[in-house]
Amino acid sequence: MTENADVIFIGNKPPMSYVLAIITALSSGASKEITLKARGQAITTAVDVAEIARNRFVKDLKVTKIAIGTAEMPPREGETKSRMVSTMEITLKK
Amino acid sequence: MTENADVIFIGNKPPMSYVLAIITALSSGASKEITLKARGQAITTAVDVAEIARNRFVKDLKVTKIAIGTAEMPPREGETKSRMVSTMEITLKK
């Protein structure tokens, strides 16, 4: 993993894939702080991932920051208006 | 509205219903602080609601607190295991 190991983008994989990525990043010793970034429906997954990691696997993991925001997405093919999508960042620290 | 006007439970209605509830609660003058509570897939809706209210309708609305957690849900009919579900609370202040 590179210097970006401390940011994990949450998409539509099962939550456990991301939990595993967190555990891997933490146990490599390179990062003590990990930020999960998600937008749209993946926001729910990001919360699930943080909660599963914290409650079941890394007991001393703390949520240090949660931020929400809005991002503009380019219009889909055949559409003219750009769409607004909610974003979320959860920072976890060991 | 009663003394509970400052807590809005987010379900599966369209986001604008909840945005309207926020605007109503704030303009009644009774509450300056509103907490959105959501769980599961409604978490994404809660973030949408907070962002729409803040960006489009109540410009001086601030997100003062975001908390995530886990709740245990009773097993569904025919199942024996209880399920864990992620929860989220967003506190907005005018």
Tab-separated table of C-alpha atoms in Angstrom:
chain	number	residue	atom	x	y	z
A	1	MET	CA	0.000	0.000	0.000
A	2	THR	CA	1.101	3.537	-0.672
A	3	GLU	CA	0.742	6.803	1.198
A	4	ASN	CA	-2.956	6.761	0.369
A	5	ALA	CA	-3.517	3.720	2.545
A	6	ASP	CA	-5.104	6.042	5.089
A	7	VAL	CA	-8.057	6.912	2.834
A	8	ILE	CA	-10.532	4.188	1.955
A	9	PHE	CA	-13.217	4.962	-0.611
A	10	ILE	CA	-16.432	3.137	0.182
A	11	GLY	CA	-18.342	1.824	-2.833
A	12	ASN	CA	-20.851	-0.945	-3.296
A	13	LYS	CA	-18.819	-3.948	-2.185
A	14	PRO	CA	-19.968	-5.817	0.945
A	15	PRO	CA	-19.015	-3.973	4.177
A	16	MET	CA	-16.590	-6.726	5.215
A	17	SER	CA	-14.279	-5.962	2.248
A	18	TYR	CA	-13.732	-2.490	3.648
A	19	VAL	CA	-13.450	-3.706	7.234
A	20	LEU	CA	-10.654	-5.992	6.030
A	21	ALA	CA	-8.951	-3.048	4.319
A	22	ILE	CA	-9.029	-1.137	7.609
A	23	ILE	CA	-7.588	-4.068	9.566
A	24	THR	CA	-4.861	-4.536	6.952
A	25	ALA	CA	-3.924	-0.847	6.931
A	26	LEU	CA	-3.786	-0.734	10.726
A	27	SER	CA	-1.802	-3.928	11.171
A	28	SER	CA	0.769	-2.913	8.555
A	29	GLY	CA	1.691	-0.302	11.140
A	30	ALA	CA	1.859	2.434	8.503
A	31	SER	CA	-1.337	4.189	9.514
A	32	LYS	CA	-2.900	4.956	12.859
A	33	GLU	CA	-5.597	7.084	11.300
A	34	ILE	CA	-7.935	6.045	8.519
A	35	THR	CA	-10.548	8.116	6.715
A	36	LEU	CA	-13.535	6.476	5.067
A	37	LYS	CA	-15.023	8.477	2.198
A	38	ALA	CA	-18.420	7.736	0.746
A	39	ARG	CA	-21.171	9.355	-1.226
A	40	GLY	CA	-24.810	8.643	-1.987
A	41	GLN	CA	-26.102	5.252	-0.895
A	42	ALA	CA	-22.583	4.179	0.107
A	43	ILE	CA	-22.894	6.495	3.129
A	44	THR	CA	-24.885	3.806	4.928
A	45	THR	CA	-22.174	1.265	4.094
A	46	ALA	CA	-19.505	3.600	5.477
A	47	VAL	CA	-21.329	3.805	8.819
A	48	ASP	CA	-21.748	0.009	8.846
A	49	VAL	CA	-18.033	-0.450	8.116
A	50	ALA	CA	-16.972	1.915	10.902
A	51	GLU	CA	-19.318	0.250	13.380
A	52	ILE	CA	-18.338	-3.326	12.460
A	53	ALA	CA	-14.615	-2.506	12.612
A	54	ARG	CA	-15.005	-0.752	15.952
A	55	ASN	CA	-17.332	-3.203	17.686
A	56	ARG	CA	-16.086	-6.528	16.414
A	57	PHE	CA	-12.488	-6.280	15.311
A	58	VAL	CA	-10.484	-3.310	16.554
A	59	LYS	CA	-11.771	-2.615	20.040
A	60	ASP	CA	-9.543	0.425	20.597
A	61	LEU	CA	-10.608	2.143	17.387
A	62	LYS	CA	-12.180	5.559	17.961
A	63	VAL	CA	-14.299	7.704	15.669
A	64	THR	CA	-12.515	11.043	15.837
A	65	LYS	CA	-14.337	12.989	13.151
A	66	ILE	CA	-17.466	12.743	11.038
A	67	ALA	CA	-18.136	15.284	8.324
A	68	ILE	CA	-20.954	15.562	5.821
A	69	GLY	CA	-21.073	17.600	2.639
A	70	THR	CA	-22.406	17.902	-0.868
A	71	ALA	CA	-20.661	17.220	-4.160
A	72	GLU	CA	-21.753	18.081	-7.664
A	73	MET	CA	-21.812	15.175	-10.083
A	74	PRO	CA	-21.618	15.719	-13.846
A	75	PRO	CA	-24.928	15.080	-15.640
A	76	ARG	CA	-25.593	11.532	-16.802
A	77	GLU	CA	-25.598	10.807	-20.507
A	78	GLY	CA	-28.684	12.301	-22.106
A	79	GLU	CA	-29.279	14.642	-19.166
A	80	THR	CA	-28.376	18.281	-18.973
A	81	LYS	CA	-28.553	19.058	-15.268
A	82	SER	CA	-25.757	18.128	-12.906
A	83	ARG	CA	-26.843	16.284	-9.789
A	84	MET	CA	-26.021	17.014	-6.192
A	85	VAL	CA	-24.949	14.092	-4.088
A	86	SER	CA	-24.327	13.911	-0.343
A	87	THR	CA	-20.884	12.923	0.872
A	88	MET	CA	-19.552	11.706	4.176
A	89	GLU	CA	-16.138	11.278	5.754
A	90	ILE	CA	-15.534	9.218	8.863
A	91	THR	CA	-12.109	9.413	10.481
A	92	LEU	CA	-11.036	6.472	12.637
A	93	LYS	CA	-8.038	6.500	14.931
A	94	LYS	CA	-6.316	3.714	16.755
B	1	MET	CA	-46.033	20.055	17.767
B	2	THR	CA	-45.021	18.969	21.220
B	3	GLU	CA	-41.777	19.048	23.141
B	4	ASN	CA	-40.468	16.359	20.812
B	5	ALA	CA	-40.479	18.752	17.886
B	6	ASP	CA	-36.716	18.903	18.185
B	7	VAL	CA	-36.227	15.257	17.225
B	8	ILE	CA	-37.123	14.169	13.701
B	9	PHE	CA	-37.030	10.469	12.893
B	10	ILE	CA	-35.941	9.878	9.315
B	11	GLY	CA	-37.722	7.028	7.538
B	12	ASN	CA	-38.354	6.250	3.908
B	13	LYS	CA	-40.346	9.295	2.851
B	14	PRO	CA	-38.798	11.622	0.265
B	15	PRO	CA	-36.097	13.891	1.777
B	16	MET	CA	-38.180	17.029	1.169
B	17	SER	CA	-40.837	15.882	3.681
B	18	TYR	CA	-38.229	15.980	6.407
B	19	VAL	CA	-36.707	19.234	5.170
B	20	LEU	CA	-40.169	20.753	5.478
B	21	ALA	CA	-40.471	19.392	9.028
B	22	ILE	CA	-37.177	21.108	9.906
B	23	ILE	CA	-38.281	24.418	8.401
B	24	THR	CA	-41.612	24.208	10.227
B	25	ALA	CA	-40.009	23.411	13.568
B	26	LEU	CA	-37.515	26.247	13.204
B	27	SER	CA	-40.025	28.852	12.062
B	28	SER	CA	-42.434	28.031	14.887
B	29	GLY	CA	-39.702	29.509	17.040
B	30	ALA	CA	-39.992	26.691	19.567
B	31	SER	CA	-36.737	24.985	18.628
B	32	LYS	CA	-33.337	26.304	17.683
B	33	GLU	CA	-31.804	22.860	17.718
B	34	ILE	CA	-33.055	19.839	15.834
B	35	THR	CA	-31.768	16.290	15.914
B	36	LEU	CA	-32.295	13.949	12.981
B	37	LYS	CA	-32.306	10.283	13.912
B	38	ALA	CA	-31.975	7.527	11.344
B	39	ARG	CA	-30.988	3.916	11.036
B	40	GLY	CA	-30.074	1.553	8.236
B	41	GLN	CA	-30.648	2.823	4.714
B	42	ALA	CA	-32.349	5.943	6.076
B	43	ILE	CA	-28.905	7.193	7.149
B	44	THR	CA	-28.257	8.341	3.586
B	45	THR	CA	-31.602	10.162	3.593
B	46	ALA	CA	-30.695	11.875	6.880
B	47	VAL	CA	-27.491	13.243	5.344
B	48	ASP	CA	-29.417	14.375	2.246
B	49	VAL	CA	-31.999	16.104	4.452
B	50	ALA	CA	-29.347	17.935	6.488
B	51	GLU	CA	-27.501	19.030	3.357
B	52	ILE	CA	-30.623	20.187	1.483
B	53	ALA	CA	-31.899	22.124	4.500
B	54	ARG	CA	-28.532	23.755	5.057
B	55	ASN	CA	-27.622	24.580	1.468
B	56	ARG	CA	-30.957	25.528	0.009
B	57	PHE	CA	-33.331	26.686	2.713
B	58	VAL	CA	-31.826	27.686	6.045
B	59	LYS	CA	-28.492	29.284	5.217
B	60	ASP	CA	-27.519	29.872	8.838
B	61	LEU	CA	-28.122	26.277	9.888
B	62	LYS	CA	-25.027	24.586	11.307
B	63	VAL	CA	-24.262	20.929	11.853
B	64	THR	CA	-23.138	20.882	15.465
B	65	LYS	CA	-22.875	17.162	16.106
B	66	ILE	CA	-22.856	13.905	14.180
B	67	ALA	CA	-22.850	10.596	16.019
B	68	ILE	CA	-22.946	7.038	14.753
B	69	GLY	CA	-23.813	3.908	16.643
B	70	THR	CA	-25.262	0.435	16.514
B	71	ALA	CA	-28.667	-0.762	17.643
B	72	GLU	CA	-29.935	-4.284	18.076
B	73	MET	CA	-33.145	-5.096	16.248
B	74	PRO	CA	-35.388	-7.980	17.330
B	75	PRO	CA	-35.282	-10.970	14.962
B	76	ARG	CA	-37.735	-10.945	12.067
B	77	GLU	CA	-40.569	-13.444	12.074
B	78	GLY	CA	-39.204	-16.908	11.396
B	79	GLU	CA	-35.652	-15.896	12.291
B	80	THR	CA	-33.893	-16.545	15.549
B	81	LYS	CA	-30.959	-14.150	15.469
B	82	SER	CA	-31.334	-10.500	16.275
B	83	ARG	CA	-29.822	-8.152	13.743
B	84	MET	CA	-27.466	-5.266	14.297
B	85	VAL	CA	-28.283	-2.046	12.520
B	86	SER	CA	-26.243	1.148	12.223
B	87	THR	CA	-27.715	4.360	13.570
B	88	MET	CA	-26.918	8.013	13.049
B	89	GLU	CA	-27.812	11.264	14.731
B	90	ILE	CA	-27.253	14.653	13.148
B	91	THR	CA	-27.783	17.723	15.310
B	92	LEU	CA	-28.572	20.964	13.518
B	93	LYS	CA	-28.545	24.366	15.174
B	94	LYS	CA	-29.788	27.704	13.954
